[in-house]
Amino acid sequence: MPHDDPDHPHALLPPDPALRVKALETILTRKGLIDPAALDEIIDTYQNKIGPQNGARVVAKAWIDPDFRKALLKDATPVVADLGFYGRQGEHIVAVENTPDLHNMVVCTLCSCYPWPLLGIPPGWYKSDAYRARAVREPRKVLAEFGVTLPSETAVRVWDSTAEIRYLVLPMRPAGTEGMGEVDLAALVTRDSMIGTGLPKVPS
Amino acid sequence: MTRVHDMGGRFGDGPVTPESEDAPVFAEDWHGRALAVTLAAGFLGQWNIDVSRHARERLSPRDYARFSYYEKWISGLADLLVESGVLTVADLSGVGSDDPHPLSARVLKAESVAAALAKGGPADRPSDISARFKVGQIVRTVHPAANRLVDGGHTRLPVYASGATGMIMRLHGTHVLPDSNAHGTGEAPEPLYAVVFPASELWADPENPKDEVVLDLWQSYLERA
């Protein structure tokens, strides 16, 4: 394995990534700059408390409550904050709605911007070079890799998250869900459908 | 010009590999640890989000390309800790002092994590700069894509969208300008817009004439078309 660029101080740490993290954690802990219990708390938050179930609740609510949907599309940040979804990487939320004519899809070509309070930590593919490079240039080929084929009459609009605005895709409500309640509808809303690389599940 | 992180439109990366929605949030334990160490160190208050993004972008192209996602985070963090004077090269080499650190009073404690994450860090600010463009107006992005304040500095205009003509779709308000904030020269807030571009304006061979790409772009990235 080649050595890291020697002009960068990180090259002084062990090259193995797990050991590199451990070494930095140890140095910072010894100096009183981080509290390992706080690290456990951060990990627990994003592993167990904040995730796509939050966004799914927003989508399901928008499907059944026209006033909520209207407010969400107008100015999502206070609307989702009312449900308790606010905070780091979700300070400015914009919801974009799929229709038969328009399919929305979200990427961050420059890094990995993603609406954390609504969807949690992004999956590996969202952060991959392939997705970052290709989502803007050939979104339909990328969608096909997710098993999604759109009619050619449907326009694809890709949102490149270049600022601190975080986008949530509001997918179309699947047919055959009339009369379903919020909880059952939320169970149909997949993470990928809120990024725009997937569609909601259809009721079995 | 920009740097290796600016990969929108690039050829040659191969297929995207979707993952099951049930896959663990952190594929390896050290991934979660890397994220948590980075967030916790950020709460020491010695840099802002633009500085930390720029630290990852300034990894050498060779490191950026071969590091996995969280390796970029942890390596960018190590560089930033030394550059900002929080740690020394001796500290990273394992021969630093164990004396109490002057910043240790700011350490993020476990009981403060929930509140700290919930508080977030909004990027909108009041600004004296008024909006030059209206929704529906046609604009062109500056060319070349580059930081106009600091040579080789951080910018959020991707190369693929530089010199392109699009339409103002939405005004997001006035937001901190990363080109300044990443270099410790102030937040310099200015109007931020969502700008929509036809795919045919960006790509030689767009997949469908109806397709579009929207980018969030600061006013100083735009000119009248």
Tab-separated table of C-alpha atoms in Angstrom:
chain	number	residue	atom	x	y	z
A	1	MET	CA	0.000	0.000	0.000
A	2	PRO	CA	1.402	3.424	-0.908
A	3	HIS	CA	2.093	5.879	1.871
A	4	ASP	CA	-0.288	8.759	2.453
A	5	ASP	CA	0.711	12.137	1.106
A	6	PRO	CA	3.542	13.051	3.537
A	7	ASP	CA	2.559	16.760	3.555
A	8	HIS	CA	-0.591	15.834	5.432
A	9	PRO	CA	-0.392	15.167	9.182
A	10	HIS	CA	-2.833	12.236	8.946
A	11	ALA	CA	0.054	10.191	7.519
A	12	LEU	CA	1.484	10.114	11.064
A	13	LEU	CA	-1.407	7.919	12.216
A	14	PRO	CA	-1.577	4.151	11.589
A	15	PRO	CA	-2.607	3.382	7.984
A	16	ASP	CA	-5.207	0.755	8.862
A	17	PRO	CA	-8.483	2.727	9.050
A	18	ALA	CA	-9.877	1.069	12.182
A	19	LEU	CA	-6.555	1.611	13.964
A	20	ARG	CA	-6.368	5.160	12.635
A	21	VAL	CA	-9.747	6.010	14.176
A	22	LYS	CA	-8.799	4.282	17.424
A	23	ALA	CA	-5.491	6.152	17.617
A	24	LEU	CA	-7.137	9.536	17.121
A	25	GLU	CA	-9.885	8.706	19.609
A	26	THR	CA	-7.254	7.704	22.170
A	27	ILE	CA	-5.202	10.873	21.704
A	28	LEU	CA	-8.261	13.133	21.964
A	29	THR	CA	-9.641	11.252	24.965
A	30	ARG	CA	-6.327	11.438	26.846
A	31	LYS	CA	-6.332	15.199	26.399
A	32	GLY	CA	-9.902	15.508	27.618
A	33	LEU	CA	-11.135	16.708	24.204
A	34	ILE	CA	-13.646	13.945	23.623
A	35	ASP	CA	-15.718	11.819	25.972
A	36	PRO	CA	-16.004	8.205	24.755
A	37	ALA	CA	-19.471	8.007	26.336
A	38	ALA	CA	-20.545	10.897	24.077
A	39	LEU	CA	-19.299	8.925	21.069
A	40	ASP	CA	-21.442	5.960	22.131
A	41	GLU	CA	-24.401	8.309	22.423
A	42	ILE	CA	-23.859	9.765	18.916
A	43	ILE	CA	-23.582	6.280	17.413
A	44	ASP	CA	-26.709	5.116	19.249
A	45	THR	CA	-28.610	8.183	18.014
A	46	TYR	CA	-27.954	7.475	14.344
A	47	GLN	CA	-28.077	3.712	14.655
A	48	ASN	CA	-31.315	3.469	16.619
A	49	LYS	CA	-33.183	6.751	16.971
A	50	ILE	CA	-32.902	8.831	13.799
A	51	GLY	CA	-33.522	7.118	10.474
A	52	PRO	CA	-35.823	6.764	7.452
A	53	GLN	CA	-38.776	5.975	9.718
A	54	ASN	CA	-38.900	9.736	10.393
A	55	GLY	CA	-39.159	10.662	6.727
A	56	ALA	CA	-41.671	7.866	6.158
A	57	ARG	CA	-43.941	9.410	8.777
A	58	VAL	CA	-43.769	12.757	6.983
A	59	VAL	CA	-44.610	11.155	3.627
A	60	ALA	CA	-47.507	9.114	5.004
A	61	LYS	CA	-48.931	12.194	6.684
A	62	ALA	CA	-48.667	14.144	3.427
A	63	TRP	CA	-50.545	11.356	1.630
A	64	ILE	CA	-53.520	11.492	3.956
A	65	ASP	CA	-53.662	15.148	4.994
A	66	PRO	CA	-53.968	17.658	2.112
A	67	ASP	CA	-53.330	20.672	4.358
A	68	PHE	CA	-50.180	19.069	5.750
A	69	ARG	CA	-49.013	18.242	2.207
A	70	LYS	CA	-49.615	21.804	1.070
A	71	ALA	CA	-47.708	23.266	4.031
A	72	LEU	CA	-44.894	20.740	3.554
A	73	LEU	CA	-44.415	21.671	-0.091
A	74	LYS	CA	-44.548	25.382	0.707
A	75	ASP	CA	-42.042	25.461	3.577
A	76	ALA	CA	-41.042	22.053	4.927
A	77	THR	CA	-38.614	23.055	7.683
A	78	PRO	CA	-41.145	24.242	10.315
A	79	VAL	CA	-43.618	21.536	9.282
A	80	VAL	CA	-41.216	18.652	9.913
A	81	ALA	CA	-39.800	20.415	12.989
A	82	ASP	CA	-43.314	20.288	14.450
A	83	LEU	CA	-43.053	16.493	14.251
A	84	GLY	CA	-39.726	16.698	16.096
A	85	PHE	CA	-37.519	16.339	13.011
A	86	TYR	CA	-34.932	19.075	13.077
A	87	GLY	CA	-31.228	19.394	13.785
A	88	ARG	CA	-27.871	18.656	12.308
A	89	GLN	CA	-27.950	18.344	8.498
A	90	GLY	CA	-31.632	19.157	8.437
A	91	GLU	CA	-31.716	22.849	9.201
A	92	HIS	CA	-33.235	23.798	5.834
A	93	ILE	CA	-35.554	21.183	4.338
A	94	VAL	CA	-37.282	21.367	0.975
A	95	ALA	CA	-39.804	18.670	-0.021
A	96	VAL	CA	-40.199	17.946	-3.737
A	97	GLU	CA	-43.185	16.050	-5.047
A	98	ASN	CA	-43.241	13.294	-7.649
A	99	THR	CA	-46.082	13.339	-10.181
A	100	PRO	CA	-46.836	11.282	-13.288
A	101	ASP	CA	-44.960	13.978	-15.267
A	102	LEU	CA	-41.980	14.516	-12.979
A	103	HIS	CA	-39.698	12.242	-10.957
A	104	ASN	CA	-37.306	13.811	-8.453
A	105	MET	CA	-33.987	12.289	-7.397
A	106	VAL	CA	-31.405	13.650	-4.943
A	107	VAL	CA	-27.601	13.502	-5.000
A	108	CYS	CA	-24.637	15.382	-3.596
A	109	THR	CA	-21.943	15.320	-6.274
A	110	LEU	CA	-19.428	17.261	-4.157
A	111	CYS	CA	-19.658	15.287	-0.909
A	112	SER	CA	-22.547	13.449	0.784
A	113	CYS	CA	-25.162	16.017	1.857
A	114	TYR	CA	-28.334	14.253	3.021
A	115	PRO	CA	-31.320	15.113	5.270
A	116	TRP	CA	-30.121	13.421	8.467
A	117	PRO	CA	-33.103	14.200	10.763
A	118	LEU	CA	-35.471	12.654	8.205
A	119	LEU	CA	-33.421	9.810	6.709
A	120	GLY	CA	-30.502	9.256	9.102
A	121	ILE	CA	-26.977	8.562	7.863
A	122	PRO	CA	-26.791	7.999	4.079
A	123	PRO	CA	-26.287	4.448	2.767
A	124	GLY	CA	-22.936	3.533	1.254
A	125	TRP	CA	-24.128	3.780	-2.355
A	126	TYR	CA	-25.293	7.380	-1.863
A	127	LYS	CA	-21.724	8.293	-0.886
A	128	SER	CA	-20.099	6.221	-3.631
A	129	ASP	CA	-18.136	7.750	-6.481
A	130	ALA	CA	-20.383	5.956	-8.981
A	131	TYR	CA	-23.592	7.525	-7.661
A	132	ARG	CA	-22.058	10.977	-7.200
A	133	ALA	CA	-20.568	10.929	-10.684
A	134	ARG	CA	-23.471	9.432	-12.607
A	135	ALA	CA	-26.737	10.558	-10.965
A	136	VAL	CA	-26.603	13.962	-12.649
A	137	ARG	CA	-25.534	12.747	-16.111
A	138	GLU	CA	-27.416	9.475	-16.533
A	139	PRO	CA	-30.091	9.264	-13.842
A	140	ARG	CA	-32.193	6.797	-15.837
A	141	LYS	CA	-29.352	4.289	-16.103
A	142	VAL	CA	-28.747	4.688	-12.374
A	143	LEU	CA	-32.458	4.180	-11.679
A	144	ALA	CA	-32.375	1.004	-13.766
A	145	GLU	CA	-29.631	-0.297	-11.456
A	146	PHE	CA	-32.166	0.173	-8.636
A	147	GLY	CA	-34.777	-1.689	-10.676
A	148	VAL	CA	-36.744	1.458	-11.508
A	149	THR	CA	-37.800	2.212	-15.096
A	150	LEU	CA	-39.740	5.395	-15.760
A	151	PRO	CA	-41.831	6.141	-18.825
A	152	SER	CA	-40.026	8.422	-21.273
A	153	GLU	CA	-42.862	10.969	-20.846
A	154	THR	CA	-41.857	11.391	-17.196
A	155	ALA	CA	-39.138	14.028	-16.777
A	156	VAL	CA	-36.363	13.284	-14.311
A	157	ARG	CA	-35.273	16.228	-12.190
A	158	VAL	CA	-32.052	15.603	-10.251
A	159	TRP	CA	-31.318	17.835	-7.266
A	160	ASP	CA	-27.597	18.281	-6.596
A	161	SER	CA	-27.345	19.309	-2.920
A	162	THR	CA	-24.633	21.939	-3.316
A	163	ALA	CA	-25.667	24.132	-0.352
A	164	GLU	CA	-27.174	23.555	3.119
A	165	ILE	CA	-30.640	22.868	1.718
A	166	ARG	CA	-31.636	19.227	2.220
A	167	TYR	CA	-34.155	17.654	-0.113
A	168	LEU	CA	-36.840	15.096	0.675
A	169	VAL	CA	-38.631	13.409	-2.210
A	170	LEU	CA	-42.367	13.019	-1.673
A	171	PRO	CA	-43.139	9.895	-3.714
A	172	MET	CA	-46.520	9.236	-5.317
A	173	ARG	CA	-48.984	7.334	-3.159
A	174	PRO	CA	-49.289	3.788	-4.521
A	175	ALA	CA	-52.576	2.647	-5.982
A	176	GLY	CA	-54.641	0.341	-3.817
A	177	THR	CA	-53.887	2.184	-0.573
A	178	GLU	CA	-57.218	3.985	-0.256
A	179	GLY	CA	-58.467	3.859	3.298
A	180	MET	CA	-55.107	2.899	4.790
A	181	GLY	CA	-54.017	4.791	7.904
A	182	GLU	CA	-50.809	6.706	8.533
A	183	VAL	CA	-48.943	3.860	10.233
A	184	ASP	CA	-49.681	1.314	7.508
A	185	LEU	CA	-48.856	3.830	4.788
A	186	ALA	CA	-45.553	4.735	6.456
A	187	ALA	CA	-44.573	1.060	6.285
A	188	LEU	CA	-44.777	1.305	2.470
A	189	VAL	CA	-42.391	4.273	2.292
A	190	THR	CA	-38.852	3.092	1.628
A	191	ARG	CA	-35.703	5.104	2.214
A	192	ASP	CA	-34.829	4.935	-1.468
A	193	SER	CA	-38.267	6.272	-2.441
A	194	MET	CA	-37.483	9.410	-0.407
A	195	ILE	CA	-34.112	9.833	-2.186
A	196	GLY	CA	-35.787	9.193	-5.527
A	197	THR	CA	-33.890	6.025	-6.438
A	198	GLY	CA	-36.834	3.823	-5.540
A	199	LEU	CA	-40.604	3.722	-5.429
A	200	PRO	CA	-42.805	2.986	-2.402
A	201	LYS	CA	-43.844	-0.603	-1.808
A	202	VAL	CA	-47.273	-1.634	-2.989
A	203	PRO	CA	-49.609	-3.192	-0.421
A	204	SER	CA	-49.601	-6.987	-0.525
B	1	MET	CA	-10.324	24.932	-11.039
B	2	THR	CA	-11.812	22.685	-8.416
B	3	ARG	CA	-10.532	19.432	-6.947
B	4	VAL	CA	-10.861	15.679	-7.131
B	5	HIS	CA	-14.056	15.631	-5.053
B	6	ASP	CA	-15.875	17.472	-7.870
B	7	MET	CA	-16.901	14.328	-9.779
B	8	GLY	CA	-20.412	15.074	-11.105
B	9	GLY	CA	-20.704	13.796	-14.686
B	10	ARG	CA	-17.436	11.836	-14.599
B	11	PHE	CA	-17.195	8.654	-16.665
B	12	GLY	CA	-15.695	5.344	-15.621
B	13	ASP	CA	-16.965	4.688	-12.101
B	14	GLY	CA	-18.972	1.601	-12.969
B	15	PRO	CA	-22.403	0.625	-11.676
B	16	VAL	CA	-24.030	1.809	-8.471
B	17	THR	CA	-24.478	-1.050	-6.027
B	18	PRO	CA	-27.754	-0.643	-4.120
B	19	GLU	CA	-27.895	-1.997	-0.579
B	20	SER	CA	-30.761	-3.547	1.306
B	21	GLU	CA	-32.707	-1.028	3.348
B	22	ASP	CA	-32.084	-3.294	6.339
B	23	ALA	CA	-28.292	-3.119	6.023
B	24	PRO	CA	-26.581	-1.830	9.181
B	25	VAL	CA	-26.208	1.965	9.379
B	26	PHE	CA	-22.483	1.455	9.959
B	27	ALA	CA	-21.056	-1.435	7.971
B	28	GLU	CA	-18.061	-1.624	10.340
B	29	ASP	CA	-17.834	-0.544	13.973
B	30	TRP	CA	-15.050	1.885	13.124
B	31	HIS	CA	-17.340	3.723	10.664
B	32	GLY	CA	-19.630	4.794	13.492
B	33	ARG	CA	-16.606	5.640	15.613
B	34	ALA	CA	-15.127	7.789	12.807
B	35	LEU	CA	-18.385	9.684	12.426
B	36	ALA	CA	-18.744	10.182	16.176
B	37	VAL	CA	-15.128	11.320	16.716
B	38	THR	CA	-15.522	13.800	13.851
B	39	LEU	CA	-18.780	15.235	15.199
B	40	ALA	CA	-17.502	15.369	18.784
B	41	ALA	CA	-14.279	17.140	17.708
B	42	GLY	CA	-16.370	19.609	15.721
B	43	PHE	CA	-18.203	20.578	18.903
B	44	LEU	CA	-14.915	21.956	20.260
B	45	GLY	CA	-15.876	24.929	18.099
B	46	GLN	CA	-12.548	25.416	16.324
B	47	TRP	CA	-13.914	25.270	12.779
B	48	ASN	CA	-17.146	25.392	10.803
B	49	ILE	CA	-18.760	22.930	8.378
B	50	ASP	CA	-17.201	24.578	5.320
B	51	VAL	CA	-13.712	24.322	6.814
B	52	SER	CA	-14.266	20.633	7.566
B	53	ARG	CA	-15.571	19.899	4.051
B	54	HIS	CA	-12.592	21.702	2.597
B	55	ALA	CA	-10.223	19.639	4.771
B	56	ARG	CA	-11.550	16.451	3.149
B	57	GLU	CA	-11.373	17.959	-0.327
B	58	ARG	CA	-7.755	18.937	0.243
B	59	LEU	CA	-6.661	15.351	0.740
B	60	SER	CA	-4.237	14.613	-2.082
B	61	PRO	CA	-6.062	13.282	-5.157
B	62	ARG	CA	-4.337	9.958	-4.626
B	63	ASP	CA	-5.555	9.690	-1.025
B	64	TYR	CA	-9.029	10.967	-1.901
B	65	ALA	CA	-9.425	8.340	-4.608
B	66	ARG	CA	-8.173	5.356	-2.632
B	67	PHE	CA	-9.617	6.169	0.814
B	68	SER	CA	-13.009	4.791	1.713
B	69	TYR	CA	-15.630	7.284	2.844
B	70	TYR	CA	-14.862	7.302	6.573
B	71	GLU	CA	-11.120	7.154	5.963
B	72	LYS	CA	-11.534	10.526	4.271
B	73	TRP	CA	-13.392	11.791	7.315
B	74	ILE	CA	-10.849	10.627	9.859
B	75	SER	CA	-7.838	11.706	7.800
B	76	GLY	CA	-9.368	15.110	7.038
B	77	LEU	CA	-10.078	15.466	10.755
B	78	ALA	CA	-6.485	14.627	11.736
B	79	ASP	CA	-5.186	17.251	9.296
B	80	LEU	CA	-7.654	19.818	10.591
B	81	LEU	CA	-6.793	19.182	14.244
B	82	VAL	CA	-3.144	19.977	13.504
B	83	GLU	CA	-3.853	22.936	11.207
B	84	SER	CA	-6.168	24.519	13.753
B	85	GLY	CA	-3.594	24.045	16.528
B	86	VAL	CA	-5.772	21.711	18.607
B	87	LEU	CA	-3.175	18.932	18.278
B	88	THR	CA	0.489	18.951	17.343
B	89	VAL	CA	2.416	16.728	14.988
B	90	ALA	CA	3.989	15.240	18.136
B	91	ASP	CA	0.514	14.404	19.461
B	92	LEU	CA	-0.340	12.494	16.288
B	93	SER	CA	3.006	10.714	16.450
B	94	GLY	CA	2.149	9.499	19.949
B	95	VAL	CA	4.830	11.517	21.738
B	96	GLY	CA	2.765	14.574	22.690
B	97	SER	CA	2.055	15.972	26.099
B	98	ASP	CA	-0.649	14.483	28.318
B	99	ASP	CA	-1.213	17.770	30.146
B	100	PRO	CA	-4.834	18.945	30.328
B	101	HIS	CA	-5.775	20.657	27.082
B	102	PRO	CA	-6.973	24.297	27.227
B	103	LEU	CA	-10.054	23.305	25.189
B	104	SER	CA	-11.025	20.408	27.468
B	105	ALA	CA	-13.652	22.562	29.183
B	106	ARG	CA	-15.557	22.478	25.885
B	107	VAL	CA	-15.698	18.694	25.621
B	108	LEU	CA	-19.047	17.327	24.456
B	109	LYS	CA	-20.458	15.203	27.285
B	110	ALA	CA	-22.778	12.267	26.710
B	111	GLU	CA	-25.684	14.040	28.374
B	112	SER	CA	-25.354	16.997	25.959
B	113	VAL	CA	-25.323	14.951	22.746
B	114	ALA	CA	-29.071	14.867	22.092
B	115	ALA	CA	-29.451	18.614	22.562
B	116	ALA	CA	-26.328	19.412	20.531
B	117	LEU	CA	-27.459	17.317	17.562
B	118	ALA	CA	-31.026	18.626	17.774
B	119	LYS	CA	-29.839	22.227	17.789
B	120	GLY	CA	-28.157	21.927	14.405
B	121	GLY	CA	-26.404	24.822	12.717
B	122	PRO	CA	-28.607	26.831	10.397
B	123	ALA	CA	-26.778	28.535	7.494
B	124	ASP	CA	-29.210	31.372	6.792
B	125	ARG	CA	-28.124	34.813	7.953
B	126	PRO	CA	-29.318	38.373	7.482
B	127	SER	CA	-27.451	40.048	4.619
B	128	ASP	CA	-27.136	43.527	3.144
B	129	ILE	CA	-26.867	41.994	-0.317
B	130	SER	CA	-30.239	42.130	-2.041
B	131	ALA	CA	-31.445	39.523	-4.504
B	132	ARG	CA	-30.377	40.429	-8.052
B	133	PHE	CA	-32.432	37.724	-9.711
B	134	LYS	CA	-36.121	36.858	-9.766
B	135	VAL	CA	-37.800	33.492	-10.021
B	136	GLY	CA	-38.140	32.677	-13.721
B	137	GLN	CA	-35.129	34.755	-14.744
B	138	ILE	CA	-32.501	33.199	-17.026
B	139	VAL	CA	-28.968	33.221	-15.588
B	140	ARG	CA	-25.560	31.829	-16.460
B	141	THR	CA	-23.072	30.338	-14.006
B	142	VAL	CA	-19.585	31.788	-13.924
B	143	HIS	CA	-16.832	30.058	-15.844
B	144	PRO	CA	-14.430	28.625	-14.854
B	145	ALA	CA	-15.751	27.103	-11.623
B	146	ALA	CA	-13.359	28.425	-9.009
B	147	ASN	CA	-13.199	30.245	-5.711
B	148	ARG	CA	-12.933	33.946	-6.657
B	149	LEU	CA	-11.721	34.977	-3.182
B	150	VAL	CA	-8.960	32.448	-2.489
B	151	ASP	CA	-6.919	30.905	-5.293
B	152	GLY	CA	-7.521	27.155	-5.272
B	153	GLY	CA	-10.000	27.576	-2.434
B	154	HIS	CA	-13.266	25.884	-1.590
B	155	THR	CA	-16.291	26.466	-3.795
B	156	ARG	CA	-19.645	24.756	-4.287
B	157	LEU	CA	-20.071	25.373	-8.005
B	158	PRO	CA	-19.319	22.016	-9.646
B	159	VAL	CA	-17.299	22.069	-12.843
B	160	TYR	CA	-20.059	20.297	-14.780
B	161	ALA	CA	-22.418	23.227	-14.196
B	162	SER	CA	-19.944	26.016	-14.883
B	163	GLY	CA	-20.722	28.372	-17.770
B	164	ALA	CA	-24.202	26.867	-18.089
B	165	THR	CA	-27.468	28.695	-18.679
B	166	GLY	CA	-30.392	27.932	-16.422
B	167	MET	CA	-33.443	29.455	-14.793
B	168	ILE	CA	-33.961	30.705	-11.252
B	169	MET	CA	-36.456	28.355	-9.671
B	170	ARG	CA	-36.511	29.412	-6.035
B	171	LEU	CA	-34.860	31.921	-3.716
B	172	HIS	CA	-33.752	30.171	-0.513
B	173	GLY	CA	-32.983	33.385	1.352
B	174	THR	CA	-29.501	34.629	2.248
B	175	HIS	CA	-26.972	31.990	3.295
B	176	VAL	CA	-23.368	31.790	4.479
B	177	LEU	CA	-21.002	31.768	1.471
B	178	PRO	CA	-18.756	28.669	1.677
B	179	ASP	CA	-16.077	30.276	-0.536
B	180	SER	CA	-15.416	32.727	2.295
B	181	ASN	CA	-16.439	30.742	5.364
B	182	ALA	CA	-14.157	27.790	4.520
B	183	HIS	CA	-11.162	30.106	4.762
B	184	GLY	CA	-11.958	31.852	8.034
B	185	THR	CA	-12.621	35.137	6.242
B	186	GLY	CA	-16.159	35.583	7.481
B	187	GLU	CA	-19.581	34.210	6.647
B	188	ALA	CA	-20.276	36.768	3.873
B	189	PRO	CA	-23.955	35.770	3.517
B	190	GLU	CA	-25.626	36.410	0.166
B	191	PRO	CA	-28.725	35.265	-1.730
B	192	LEU	CA	-28.886	31.548	-2.495
B	193	TYR	CA	-31.037	30.186	-5.319
B	194	ALA	CA	-32.189	26.858	-6.690
B	195	VAL	CA	-31.318	27.063	-10.398
B	196	VAL	CA	-32.714	24.562	-12.901
B	197	PHE	CA	-30.729	23.511	-15.973
B	198	PRO	CA	-31.953	21.406	-18.886
B	199	ALA	CA	-29.864	18.221	-19.089
B	200	SER	CA	-29.037	19.227	-22.669
B	201	GLU	CA	-27.278	22.331	-21.334
B	202	LEU	CA	-24.933	20.205	-19.233
B	203	TRP	CA	-24.320	17.017	-21.209
B	204	ALA	CA	-23.388	16.290	-24.809
B	205	ASP	CA	-25.666	13.274	-24.900
B	206	PRO	CA	-28.512	13.679	-22.378
B	207	GLU	CA	-30.667	10.629	-21.720
B	208	ASN	CA	-33.978	12.384	-22.296
B	209	PRO	CA	-34.751	15.914	-23.573
B	210	LYS	CA	-37.168	16.459	-20.678
B	211	ASP	CA	-34.604	15.833	-17.936
B	212	GLU	CA	-33.252	18.575	-15.695
B	213	VAL	CA	-30.680	19.138	-12.981
B	214	VAL	CA	-31.199	21.617	-10.150
B	215	LEU	CA	-28.303	23.079	-8.167
B	216	ASP	CA	-28.288	25.431	-5.183
B	217	LEU	CA	-26.099	28.331	-6.206
B	218	TRP	CA	-25.034	31.541	-4.505
B	219	GLN	CA	-25.625	34.873	-6.210
B	220	SER	CA	-21.917	35.460	-6.826
B	221	TYR	CA	-21.819	32.221	-8.872
B	222	LEU	CA	-24.371	33.690	-11.300
B	223	GLU	CA	-24.503	36.366	-13.955
B	224	ARG	CA	-27.277	37.682	-16.156
B	225	ALA	CA	-27.684	35.698	-19.342
